[in-house]
Amino acid sequence: MTSGTVHLGWPVVCKAESLQRTGSLKFRGAYHHASSLPTAERARGLIGASSGNQAQALALTGRLLEVPATVVIPADAPTPKVEGIRALGGRVVTYRRDSENRDALVAEIAARDGLAVVPSANSRHIMAGAGTAALELLTDHPEIGTLVVPVGGGLAAGTATIAKHLNPGIKVIGVEPQEGADTLLSMRCGQRIALPEVPSTIADGLGHTSPSPLTWAVNSRLLDTVVTVTDQDITTAMAFAFRHLKVVAEPSGACALAAVLAGLAPHESGMIRVVISGGGVDLPTFHRLISQAAHRKEPARV
């Protein structure tokens, strides 16, 4: 965990889940879900779909539980994530985002090979596992008044559940990329909606077309608000994290910090807690993205 104070004038604590095993918070949920399965079901093997972080987490989970793990990932997933999956012993199956249904492919392989499906988000165990990050931080910093988290998998739902249980008055803010605001648009409509196409955003881990049913049921009830950030906001936050926190954040992982730096996260009093949810980005891409922010005015700190 690293901390700092940014231009809003309030202390901001950043929980660097990019330093978690496999480089993102996804390990928390994947391991919790898989370890909760009946032994006989788990022993046949695990399968799940992901843009990359959940896949690496599932591969490590399989290794630790000594069961085979198959991961279904986009054909254009970042190279470090693919290499990480294979290094951990995971079997990789790819699909095309624009023309194939990953969930249908997972269901087909699971039925054929008798594998247990580990969802990327639509699971109470996934949400509970992700929520342990909030439990740790609120245990260390009970004075936190606002939590800011990316909305994509089970993190926002798990965070909101534990935070509101411990402190009903706490504010929980979800953040999505502007081009992939499926949860925000669903909230405006009062029901789950589906975007017409896969979002085009550098935050590939948050490029969903629709909220999962279980996360939607929690987020629509417990999140105080959802805000969106641009790709420019995201690259600014990545550069800020690297320069001042000495943390490497991938685009999806930097979204919550981006909202705080851009002044988009409503806040009244108390400490702000931000989750930097992952650091799965290759060096050339990271250099290219933070270089785009080099000419911009640095967010003022106090």
Short mmCIF file of C-alpha atoms in Angstrom, two decimals, residues 164-272:
data_model
loop_
_atom_site.label_atom_id
_atom_site.label_comp_id
_atom_site.label_asym_id
_atom_site.label_seq_id
_atom_site.Cartn_x
_atom_site.Cartn_y
_atom_site.Cartn_z
CA LYS A 164 -21.52 -0.16 3.93
CA HIS A 165 -21.66 -2.98 6.48
CA LEU A 166 -18.82 -1.51 8.51
CA ASN A 167 -19.87 2.11 8.04
CA PRO A 168 -23.32 2.85 6.54
CA GLY A 169 -22.34 6.50 6.13
CA ILE A 170 -19.29 5.87 3.95
CA LYS A 171 -19.44 6.98 0.31
CA VAL A 172 -18.49 4.48 -2.39
CA ILE A 173 -17.82 5.83 -5.89
CA GLY A 174 -17.46 3.61 -8.94
CA VAL A 175 -15.37 4.63 -11.96
CA GLU A 176 -15.68 3.48 -15.57
CA PRO A 177 -13.94 4.51 -18.80
CA GLN A 178 -16.04 7.01 -20.72
CA GLU A 179 -16.30 4.72 -23.74
CA GLY A 180 -17.34 1.72 -21.64
CA ALA A 181 -19.88 3.12 -19.19
CA ASP A 182 -22.25 0.14 -19.14
CA THR A 183 -22.95 0.41 -15.40
CA LEU A 184 -23.52 4.18 -15.46
CA LEU A 185 -25.91 3.91 -18.42
CA SER A 186 -27.70 1.00 -16.75
CA MET A 187 -28.20 3.13 -13.63
CA ARG A 188 -29.66 5.94 -15.69
CA CYS A 189 -32.08 3.49 -17.30
CA GLY A 190 -32.91 1.73 -14.04
CA GLN A 191 -32.05 -1.68 -15.48
CA ARG A 192 -29.15 -3.58 -17.03
CA ILE A 193 -28.46 -2.45 -20.59
CA ALA A 194 -26.03 -3.71 -23.21
CA LEU A 195 -23.73 -1.44 -25.20
CA PRO A 196 -24.11 -1.91 -28.96
CA GLU A 197 -20.47 -2.94 -29.40
CA VAL A 198 -17.31 -3.73 -27.47
CA PRO A 199 -15.98 -0.44 -26.01
CA SER A 200 -12.94 1.14 -27.59
CA THR A 201 -10.83 2.24 -24.63
CA ILE A 202 -7.28 1.78 -23.41
CA ALA A 203 -8.80 0.36 -20.21
CA ASP A 204 -9.19 -3.10 -21.77
CA GLY A 205 -9.98 -4.76 -18.43
CA LEU A 206 -13.11 -2.62 -18.11
CA GLY A 207 -14.29 -3.03 -21.69
CA HIS A 208 -17.55 -4.82 -20.90
CA THR A 209 -20.78 -4.42 -22.83
CA SER A 210 -23.12 -5.06 -19.89
CA PRO A 211 -22.91 -5.44 -16.09
CA SER A 212 -23.14 -9.02 -14.81
CA PRO A 213 -26.44 -9.77 -13.05
CA LEU A 214 -25.03 -10.25 -9.54
CA THR A 215 -22.68 -7.26 -9.57
CA TRP A 216 -25.48 -5.12 -11.00
CA ALA A 217 -27.82 -6.17 -8.19
CA VAL A 218 -25.26 -4.96 -5.63
CA ASN A 219 -23.82 -1.93 -7.40
CA SER A 220 -27.20 -0.48 -8.37
CA ARG A 221 -28.20 -0.58 -4.70
CA LEU A 222 -25.00 0.29 -2.84
CA LEU A 223 -22.83 2.53 -5.03
CA ASP A 224 -23.43 6.19 -4.26
CA THR A 225 -22.54 7.23 -7.77
CA VAL A 226 -20.62 6.16 -10.88
CA VAL A 227 -18.37 8.58 -12.78
CA THR A 228 -16.45 8.19 -16.02
CA VAL A 229 -12.91 9.10 -17.05
CA THR A 230 -11.38 9.69 -20.46
CA ASP A 231 -8.37 7.86 -21.85
CA GLN A 232 -6.44 11.12 -21.32
CA ASP A 233 -7.45 11.15 -17.63
CA ILE A 234 -6.23 7.57 -17.36
CA THR A 235 -2.80 8.18 -18.89
CA THR A 236 -2.35 11.22 -16.65
CA ALA A 237 -3.07 9.05 -13.62
CA MET A 238 -0.67 6.33 -14.82
CA ALA A 239 2.10 8.89 -15.13
CA PHE A 240 1.27 10.41 -11.74
CA ALA A 241 1.34 7.01 -10.03
CA PHE A 242 4.69 6.19 -11.58
CA ARG A 243 6.32 9.54 -10.76
CA HIS A 244 5.02 10.09 -7.24
CA LEU A 245 3.89 6.71 -5.87
CA LYS A 246 6.51 4.61 -7.70
CA VAL A 247 3.70 2.29 -8.78
CA VAL A 248 3.13 0.87 -12.26
CA ALA A 249 -0.60 0.87 -13.05
CA GLU A 250 -2.27 -0.53 -16.14
CA PRO A 251 -5.01 1.65 -17.71
CA SER A 252 -7.89 -0.21 -16.03
CA GLY A 253 -6.04 -0.16 -12.73
CA ALA A 254 -5.52 3.62 -12.89
CA CYS A 255 -9.17 4.57 -13.47
CA ALA A 256 -10.06 5.27 -9.85
CA LEU A 257 -6.97 7.43 -9.33
CA ALA A 258 -7.79 9.20 -12.60
CA ALA A 259 -11.19 10.20 -11.25
CA VAL A 260 -9.66 11.65 -8.07
CA LEU A 261 -6.94 13.57 -9.91
CA ALA A 262 -9.49 14.98 -12.36
CA GLY A 263 -11.74 16.14 -9.51
CA LEU A 264 -14.56 13.85 -10.64
CA ALA A 265 -15.03 11.94 -7.38
CA PRO A 266 -17.52 13.83 -5.15
CA HIS A 267 -16.03 14.26 -1.69
CA GLU A 268 -16.99 16.21 1.41
CA SER A 269 -14.76 15.20 4.32
CA GLY A 270 -12.42 12.54 5.66
CA MET A 271 -9.80 10.42 3.96
CA ILE A 272 -10.24 9.20 0.37
#
